[in-house]
XYZ file of C-alpha atoms in Angstrom:
521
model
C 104.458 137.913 165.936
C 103.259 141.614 166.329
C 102.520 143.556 169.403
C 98.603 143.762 168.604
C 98.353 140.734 165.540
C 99.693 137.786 166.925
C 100.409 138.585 170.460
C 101.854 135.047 171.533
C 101.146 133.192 174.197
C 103.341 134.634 176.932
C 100.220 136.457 179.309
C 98.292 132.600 179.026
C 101.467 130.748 179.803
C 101.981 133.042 183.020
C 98.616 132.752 184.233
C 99.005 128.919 183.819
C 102.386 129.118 185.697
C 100.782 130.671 188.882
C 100.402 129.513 192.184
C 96.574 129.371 191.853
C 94.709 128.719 188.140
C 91.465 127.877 187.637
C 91.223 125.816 183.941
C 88.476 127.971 182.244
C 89.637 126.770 178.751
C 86.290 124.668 178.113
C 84.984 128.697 176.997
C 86.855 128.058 173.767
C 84.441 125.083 172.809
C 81.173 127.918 172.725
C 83.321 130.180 170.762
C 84.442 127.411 168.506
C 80.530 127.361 167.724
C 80.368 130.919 167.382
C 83.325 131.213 164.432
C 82.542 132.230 161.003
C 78.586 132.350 161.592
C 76.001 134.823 162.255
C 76.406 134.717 166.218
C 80.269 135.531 166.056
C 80.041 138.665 167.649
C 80.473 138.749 171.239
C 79.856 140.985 174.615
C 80.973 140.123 177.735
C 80.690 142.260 180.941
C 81.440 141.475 184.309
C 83.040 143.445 187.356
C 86.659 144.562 187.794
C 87.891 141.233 189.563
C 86.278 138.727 187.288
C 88.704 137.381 185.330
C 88.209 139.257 181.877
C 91.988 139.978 180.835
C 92.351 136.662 181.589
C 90.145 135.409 179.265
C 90.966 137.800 176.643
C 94.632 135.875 176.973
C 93.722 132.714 177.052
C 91.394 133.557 173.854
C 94.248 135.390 171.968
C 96.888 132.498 172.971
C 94.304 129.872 171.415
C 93.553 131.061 168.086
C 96.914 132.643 167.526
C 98.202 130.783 164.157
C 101.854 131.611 165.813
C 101.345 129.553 168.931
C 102.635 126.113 169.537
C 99.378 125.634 170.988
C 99.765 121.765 171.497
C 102.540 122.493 174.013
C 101.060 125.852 176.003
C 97.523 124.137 176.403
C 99.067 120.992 177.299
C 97.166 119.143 179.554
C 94.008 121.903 179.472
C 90.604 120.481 179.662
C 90.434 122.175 175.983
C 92.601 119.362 174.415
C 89.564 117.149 175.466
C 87.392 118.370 172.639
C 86.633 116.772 169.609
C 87.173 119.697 167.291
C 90.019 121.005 168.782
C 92.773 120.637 166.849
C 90.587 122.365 163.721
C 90.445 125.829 165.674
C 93.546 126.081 167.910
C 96.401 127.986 166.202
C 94.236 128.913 163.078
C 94.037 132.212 163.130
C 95.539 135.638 162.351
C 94.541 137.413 166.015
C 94.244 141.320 166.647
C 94.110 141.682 170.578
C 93.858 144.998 172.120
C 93.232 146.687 175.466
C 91.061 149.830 175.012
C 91.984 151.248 178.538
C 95.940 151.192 177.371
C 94.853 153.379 174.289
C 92.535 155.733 176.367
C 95.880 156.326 178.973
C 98.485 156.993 176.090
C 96.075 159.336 174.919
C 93.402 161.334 176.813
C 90.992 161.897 173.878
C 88.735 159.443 171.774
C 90.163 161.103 168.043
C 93.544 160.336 169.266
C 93.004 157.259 170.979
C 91.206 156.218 167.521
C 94.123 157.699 165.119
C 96.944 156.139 167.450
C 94.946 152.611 167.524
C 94.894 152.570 163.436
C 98.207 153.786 162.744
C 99.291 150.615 165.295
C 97.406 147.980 163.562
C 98.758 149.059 160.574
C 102.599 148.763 161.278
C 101.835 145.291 162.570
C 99.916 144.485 159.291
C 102.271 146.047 157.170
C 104.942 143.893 158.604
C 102.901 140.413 158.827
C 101.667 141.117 154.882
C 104.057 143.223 153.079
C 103.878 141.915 149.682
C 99.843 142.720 148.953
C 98.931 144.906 146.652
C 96.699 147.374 148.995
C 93.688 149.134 147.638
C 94.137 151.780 149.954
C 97.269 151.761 152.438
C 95.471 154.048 154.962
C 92.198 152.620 155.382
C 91.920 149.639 158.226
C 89.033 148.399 156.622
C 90.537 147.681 153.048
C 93.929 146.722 154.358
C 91.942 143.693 156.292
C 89.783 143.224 153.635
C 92.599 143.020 151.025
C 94.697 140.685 153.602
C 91.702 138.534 153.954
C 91.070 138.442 150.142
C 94.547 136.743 150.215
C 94.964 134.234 152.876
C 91.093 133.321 153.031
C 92.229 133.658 156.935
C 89.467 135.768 158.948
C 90.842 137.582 162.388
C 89.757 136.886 165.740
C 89.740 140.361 166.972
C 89.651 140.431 170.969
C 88.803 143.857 172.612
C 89.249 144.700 176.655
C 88.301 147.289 178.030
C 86.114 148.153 175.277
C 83.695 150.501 177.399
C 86.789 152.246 179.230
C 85.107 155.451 177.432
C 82.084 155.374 178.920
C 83.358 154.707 182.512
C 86.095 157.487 182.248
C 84.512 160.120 180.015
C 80.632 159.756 181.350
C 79.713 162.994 180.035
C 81.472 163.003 176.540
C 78.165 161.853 174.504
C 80.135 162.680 171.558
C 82.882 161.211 172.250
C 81.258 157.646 172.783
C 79.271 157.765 169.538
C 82.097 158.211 167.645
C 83.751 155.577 169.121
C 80.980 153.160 168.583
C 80.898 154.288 165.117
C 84.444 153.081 164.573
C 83.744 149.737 165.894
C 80.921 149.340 164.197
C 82.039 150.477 160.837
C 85.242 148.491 161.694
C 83.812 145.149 162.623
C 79.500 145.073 161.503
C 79.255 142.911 157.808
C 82.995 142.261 157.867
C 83.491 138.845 156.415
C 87.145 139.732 157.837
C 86.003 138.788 161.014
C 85.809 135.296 162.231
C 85.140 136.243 165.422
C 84.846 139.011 167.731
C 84.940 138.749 171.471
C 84.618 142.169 173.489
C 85.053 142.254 177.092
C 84.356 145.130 179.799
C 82.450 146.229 182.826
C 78.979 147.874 180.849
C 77.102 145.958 178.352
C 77.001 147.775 175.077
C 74.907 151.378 175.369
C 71.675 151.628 173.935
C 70.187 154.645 172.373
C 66.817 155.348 171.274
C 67.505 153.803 167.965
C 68.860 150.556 167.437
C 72.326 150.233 169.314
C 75.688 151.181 166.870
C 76.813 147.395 168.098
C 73.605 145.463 167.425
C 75.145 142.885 165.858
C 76.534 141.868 169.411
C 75.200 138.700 171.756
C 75.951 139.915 175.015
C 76.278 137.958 178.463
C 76.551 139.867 181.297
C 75.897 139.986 185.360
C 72.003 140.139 184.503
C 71.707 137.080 182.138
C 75.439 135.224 181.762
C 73.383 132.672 179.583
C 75.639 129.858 178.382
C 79.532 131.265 179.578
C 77.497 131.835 183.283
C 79.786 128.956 184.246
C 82.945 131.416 183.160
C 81.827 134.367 185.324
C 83.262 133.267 188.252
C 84.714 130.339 190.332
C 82.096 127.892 190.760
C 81.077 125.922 193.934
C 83.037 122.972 192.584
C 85.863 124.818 192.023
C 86.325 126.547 195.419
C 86.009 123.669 196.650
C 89.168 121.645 195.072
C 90.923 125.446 196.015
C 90.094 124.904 199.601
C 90.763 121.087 199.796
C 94.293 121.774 198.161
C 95.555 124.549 199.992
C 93.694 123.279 203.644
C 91.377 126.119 204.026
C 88.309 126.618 205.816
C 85.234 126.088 202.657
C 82.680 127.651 204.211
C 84.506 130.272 205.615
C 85.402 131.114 201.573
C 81.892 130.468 201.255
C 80.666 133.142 203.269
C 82.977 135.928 202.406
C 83.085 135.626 198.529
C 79.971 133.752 197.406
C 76.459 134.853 196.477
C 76.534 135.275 192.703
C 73.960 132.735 191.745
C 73.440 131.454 187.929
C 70.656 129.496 186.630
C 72.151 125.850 185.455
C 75.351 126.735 187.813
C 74.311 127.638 190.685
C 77.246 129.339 193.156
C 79.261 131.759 191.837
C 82.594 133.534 193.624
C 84.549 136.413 192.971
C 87.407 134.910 191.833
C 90.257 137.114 192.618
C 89.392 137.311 195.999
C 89.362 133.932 196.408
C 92.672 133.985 195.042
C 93.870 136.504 197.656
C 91.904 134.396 200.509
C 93.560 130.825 199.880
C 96.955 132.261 198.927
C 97.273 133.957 202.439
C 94.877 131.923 204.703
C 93.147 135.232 205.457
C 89.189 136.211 204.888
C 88.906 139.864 204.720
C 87.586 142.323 201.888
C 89.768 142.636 198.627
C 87.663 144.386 196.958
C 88.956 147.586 197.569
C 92.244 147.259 196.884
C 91.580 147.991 193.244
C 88.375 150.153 194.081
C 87.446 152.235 196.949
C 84.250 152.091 198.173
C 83.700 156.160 197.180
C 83.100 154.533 194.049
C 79.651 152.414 195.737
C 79.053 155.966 197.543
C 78.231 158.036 194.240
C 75.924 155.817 193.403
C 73.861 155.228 196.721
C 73.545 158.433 197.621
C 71.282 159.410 194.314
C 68.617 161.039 195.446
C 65.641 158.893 193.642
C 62.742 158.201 195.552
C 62.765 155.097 197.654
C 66.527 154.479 196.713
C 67.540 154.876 200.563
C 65.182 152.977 202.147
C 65.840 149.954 199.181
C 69.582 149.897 200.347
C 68.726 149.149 203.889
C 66.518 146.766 203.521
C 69.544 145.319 201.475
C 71.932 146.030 203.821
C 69.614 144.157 206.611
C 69.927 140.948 204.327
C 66.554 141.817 202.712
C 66.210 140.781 198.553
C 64.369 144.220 196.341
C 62.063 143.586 193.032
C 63.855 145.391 190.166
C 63.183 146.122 186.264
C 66.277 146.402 184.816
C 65.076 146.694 181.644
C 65.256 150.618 180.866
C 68.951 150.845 181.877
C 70.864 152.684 179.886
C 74.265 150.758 179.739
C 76.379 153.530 180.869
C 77.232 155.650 184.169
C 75.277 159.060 183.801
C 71.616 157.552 182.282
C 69.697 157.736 185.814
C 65.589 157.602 185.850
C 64.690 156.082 188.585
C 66.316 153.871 191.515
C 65.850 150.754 189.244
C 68.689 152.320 187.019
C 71.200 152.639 189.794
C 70.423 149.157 191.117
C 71.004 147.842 187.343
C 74.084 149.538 187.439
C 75.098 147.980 190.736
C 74.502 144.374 189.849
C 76.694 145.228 186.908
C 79.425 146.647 188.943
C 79.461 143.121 191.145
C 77.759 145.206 194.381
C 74.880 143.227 193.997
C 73.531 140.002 192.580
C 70.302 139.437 190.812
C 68.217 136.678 190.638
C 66.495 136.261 186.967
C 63.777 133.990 188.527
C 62.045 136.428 191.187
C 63.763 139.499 189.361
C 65.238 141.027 192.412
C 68.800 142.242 193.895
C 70.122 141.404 197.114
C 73.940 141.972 198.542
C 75.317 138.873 197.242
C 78.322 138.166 200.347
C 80.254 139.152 203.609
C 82.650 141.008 201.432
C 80.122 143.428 199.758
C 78.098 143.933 202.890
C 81.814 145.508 204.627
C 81.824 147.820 201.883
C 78.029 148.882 201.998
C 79.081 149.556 205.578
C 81.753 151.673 204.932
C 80.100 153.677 202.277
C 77.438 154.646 204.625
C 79.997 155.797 207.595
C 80.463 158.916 205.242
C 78.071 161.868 204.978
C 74.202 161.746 204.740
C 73.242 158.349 206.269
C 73.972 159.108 209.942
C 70.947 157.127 211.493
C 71.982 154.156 209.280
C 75.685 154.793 210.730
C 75.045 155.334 213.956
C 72.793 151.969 213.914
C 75.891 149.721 212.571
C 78.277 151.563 215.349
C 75.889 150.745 217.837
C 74.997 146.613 216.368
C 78.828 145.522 218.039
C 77.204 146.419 221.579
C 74.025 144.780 220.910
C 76.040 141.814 220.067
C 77.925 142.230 223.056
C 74.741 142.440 225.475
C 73.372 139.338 223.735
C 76.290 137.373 224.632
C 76.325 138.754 228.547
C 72.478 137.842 228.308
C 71.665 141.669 229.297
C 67.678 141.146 227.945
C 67.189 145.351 228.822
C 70.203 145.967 227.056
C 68.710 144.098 224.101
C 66.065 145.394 224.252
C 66.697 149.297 224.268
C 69.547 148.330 221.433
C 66.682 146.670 218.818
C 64.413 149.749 219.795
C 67.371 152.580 219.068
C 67.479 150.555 215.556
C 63.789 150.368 215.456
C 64.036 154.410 215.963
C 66.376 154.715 212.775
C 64.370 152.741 210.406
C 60.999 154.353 211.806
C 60.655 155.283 207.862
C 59.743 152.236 207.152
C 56.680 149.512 207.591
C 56.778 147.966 211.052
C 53.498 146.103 211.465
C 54.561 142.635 211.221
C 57.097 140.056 212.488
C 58.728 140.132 209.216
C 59.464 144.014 209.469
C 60.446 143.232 212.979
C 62.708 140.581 211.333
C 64.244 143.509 208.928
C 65.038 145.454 212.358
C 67.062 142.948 213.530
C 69.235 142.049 211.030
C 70.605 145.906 210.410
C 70.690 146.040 214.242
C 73.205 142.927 214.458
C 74.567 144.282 211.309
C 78.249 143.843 212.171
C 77.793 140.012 213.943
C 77.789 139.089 210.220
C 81.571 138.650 210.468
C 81.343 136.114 213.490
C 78.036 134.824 212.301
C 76.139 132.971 209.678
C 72.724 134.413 209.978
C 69.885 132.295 208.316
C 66.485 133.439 208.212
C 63.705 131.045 208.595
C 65.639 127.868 209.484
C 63.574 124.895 209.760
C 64.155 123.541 212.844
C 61.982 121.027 215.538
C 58.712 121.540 214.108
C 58.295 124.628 212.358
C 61.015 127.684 211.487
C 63.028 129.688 213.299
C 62.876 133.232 212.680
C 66.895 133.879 212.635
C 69.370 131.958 213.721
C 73.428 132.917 214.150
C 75.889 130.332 213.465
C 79.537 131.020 214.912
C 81.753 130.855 211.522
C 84.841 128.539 212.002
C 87.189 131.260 213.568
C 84.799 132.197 216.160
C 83.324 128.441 217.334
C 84.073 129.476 221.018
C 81.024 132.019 220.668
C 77.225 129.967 221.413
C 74.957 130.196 218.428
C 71.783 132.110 218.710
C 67.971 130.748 218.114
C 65.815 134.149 217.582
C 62.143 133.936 217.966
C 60.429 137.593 217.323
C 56.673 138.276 218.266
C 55.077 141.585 216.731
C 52.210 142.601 219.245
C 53.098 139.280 221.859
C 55.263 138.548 224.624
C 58.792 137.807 224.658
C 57.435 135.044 226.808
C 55.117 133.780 224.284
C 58.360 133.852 221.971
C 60.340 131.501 224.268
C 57.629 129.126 224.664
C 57.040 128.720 220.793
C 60.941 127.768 220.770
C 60.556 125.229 223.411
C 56.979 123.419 222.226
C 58.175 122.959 218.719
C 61.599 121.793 219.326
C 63.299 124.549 217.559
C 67.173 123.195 219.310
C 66.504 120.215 217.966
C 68.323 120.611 214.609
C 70.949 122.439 216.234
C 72.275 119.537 218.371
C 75.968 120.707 216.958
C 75.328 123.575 219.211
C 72.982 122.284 222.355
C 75.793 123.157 224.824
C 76.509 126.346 223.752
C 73.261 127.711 222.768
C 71.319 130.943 223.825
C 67.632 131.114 222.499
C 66.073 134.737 222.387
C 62.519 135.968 222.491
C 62.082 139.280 221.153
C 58.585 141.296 221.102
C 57.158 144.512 220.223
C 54.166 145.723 221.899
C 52.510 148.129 219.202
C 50.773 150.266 221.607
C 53.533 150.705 224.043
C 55.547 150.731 220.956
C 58.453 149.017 223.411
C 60.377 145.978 222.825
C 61.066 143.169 225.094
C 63.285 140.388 225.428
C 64.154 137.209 227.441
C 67.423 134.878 226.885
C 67.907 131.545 228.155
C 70.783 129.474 228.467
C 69.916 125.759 226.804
């Protein structure tokens, strides 16, 4: 057992021994497929949070030929598969983290030089008794070893795009790294299998990619390992039930990555964090700030700003994401930096309609917080103002209400207001901050017809009443009350009949003044 061939076991067995673990093992069947064929080569990207050095361990513990692998995945739904005693333990494996490399040495030629020379001492000692072509050439070394044993390498790689994300503007630098890999791992019949994880899917260039031989699953199409992403619906679920926590609570802080053929997807480590302490708050920043969101929202492409409002105010945007670059400095248009946000897990993206949309409660606090700082102060001063709207709405104060929807109206003024649906759009950024004691749901079917919005008190705040919203663009608030009463709209709220405040807001486009009434049911 070396440090980079052969790693052991020891980082799988400690995941397994933790308080929380989440069996992922039924991966290995796909890459089982995948082994010694044309498809062996491998991209995944997802966000920091999701899991991917745990994979990579899992992977490396599997294959590695000096694991007792029939007493480390003991019990694993793995062990249920028909084929797996053929692939686990089989293999010579070559695991590396790219991101160590890049820290030991600040440069790609020495992170390259230092990465050889490493392999080579654990070679050297696994295989000391071939008779080596060329003792200081990677390539032949494997190639020679592999001539011998008729054993190919699973070669695992994290991190692999930690050049891209922490040298942006070092073009040079990243094509010669690609080279390497390419020139290391493209045609090899040394490899067996090659599994690369990281945050960017593999850059593209204007000719065909250095890494073309790669299948890549990522945030924008997962394809068949979407299931792996993240914790599923099923799996949160078992969490909660075990550890006597609140579901949809967990629901709606850390859900809203959707798949198709999985449906719900969760940020898994802070789900982790949540059922471990009993507390729903934002963990995503303890491993990234949300400066890092900032950079990118504040790119001045045209219609960019008003796009992350309308996101912000619960609001889905079309996107192509087809002309992204797959790296952090390739900008054209607002499309790019939205691509690059549904890679970075700050939004989620729906293959079907082809459009983003802030995927969860957790995301949402940090879109707030990125635009308390510096050049969105009407957006700022809107969310400051949405905890006394929510306030007046609970004391029933209908002028209140009604001068706190028209401030917001005032900030968004940018934008299209000439329908109920734009009125709609005002109202969710102006009760932008009841989103952490409410459940807001936009066209509920209720009685006989929909309900424009409706608030639902999450589990820690059941004391407050929930909220029926009926908005009329160029009609009484009157008119809006009346609607909720003729079609029954309480009806399907029956949960919440004695402790429920309906609302009628208008907006009277010549006046250009908003009204409101609230009732007591």
């Amino acid at each position: 057992m070396g440090i980079y061939l052969n790693p052991g076991s020891k980082k799988f067995q400690m995941a397994r021994r933790s308080e929380i673990y989440v069996d992922k093992t039924e991966m290995l069947n796909y890459l089982n497929q995948q082994i010694e064929t044309e498809t062996r080569f491998i991209c995944v990207s997802r966000p920091r949070r999701f899991g991917k050095s745990m994979a990579a361990n899992m992977i490396a513990a599997f294959y590695d030929r000096t694991v007792d692998t029939e007493n480390i995945f003991k019990g694993a739904k793995i062990t249920e598969s028909q084929d797996y005693k053929e692939y686990a333990g089989k293999f010579d494996v070559i695991q590396i983290n790219m991101q160590d490399f890049l820290s030991r040495t600040g440069n790609v030629d020495d992170l390259l030089q230092n990465l050889k020379k490493r392999l080579l001492f654990d070679l050297f000692n696994e295989y000391p008794n071939i008779n080596y072509f060329d003792k200081d050439d990677l390539i032949e070394i494997m190639s020679d070893i592999y001539a011998n044993t008729n054993r190919p390498f699973i070669i695992i790689i994290d991190e692999w795009d930690c050049i891209f994300r922490e040298y942006r503007d070092k073009k040079d630098w990243q094509e010669k790294y690609l080279d390497f890999l390419r020139a290391w791992l493209k045609d090899k019949a040394y490899v067996g299998l090659a599994y690369m994880t990281g945050i960017l899917p593999i850059k593209k260039y204007a000719t065909p990619s250095a890494l073309n031989m790669f299948y890549e699953f990522s945030m924008e199409n997962p394809k068949t390992l979407a299931k792996y992403v993240g914790f599923t619906n099923d799996e949160v679920k078992a969490l909660c039930e075990k550890y006597n926590r609140d579901f949809e609570e967990c629901r709606s802080w850390y859900d809203g990555y959707r798949f198709d053929g999985v449906g719900e997807v969760y940020n898994p480590r802070s789900v982790v964090e949540a059922v471990r302490s009993g507390i729903y708050d934002t963990y995503w920043n303890q491993t990234e700030t949300f400066e890092a969101l900032k950079i990118y929202i504040d790119m001045n492409y045209d219609g960019l700003k008003e796009t992350i409002i309308s996101l912000m105010s619960g609001e889905k945007a079309r996107v192509n994401t087809k002309h992204f670059a797959n790296d952090m400095t390739t900008f054209n248009n607002k499309d790019d930096v939205l691509t690059l946000l549904i890679h970075l897990g700050y939004l989620g993206y729906d293959m079907k309609t082809g459009s983003v949309f802030v995927p969860n409660n957790e995301i949402m606090i940090e879109y707030g917080n990125a635009v308390s700082v510096g050049g969105w102060d009407k957006i700022t001063e809107a969310v400051k103002k949405s905890e006394d709207l929510l306030e007046s709405t609970l004391n029933k104060d209908e002028e209140a209400v009604a001068k706190g929807i028209e401030a917001a109206h005032l900030e968004t003024s940018h934008l299209q207001y000439n329908d109920e649906n734009a009125l709609s759009y005002t109202l969710s950024l102006a009760y932008y901050t009841a989103r952490q004691k409410y459940a807001i749901i936009r066209e509920l079917p209720t009685g006989k017809g929909f309900a424009d919005l409706v608030f639902l008190p999450r589990p820690h705040y059941q004391n407050l009443p929930a909220l029926l919203l009926e908005l009329k663009w160029n009609r009484s608030a009157k008119t809006a009350i009346e609607q909720i009463k003729e079609k029954n709209y309480p009806a399907s709220l029956k949960d919440y009949i004695n402790n429920l405040l309906i609302i009628g807001i208008s907006y009277d486009k010549e006046t250009r003044k908003h009204g409101c009434i609230i009732e007591q049911m």
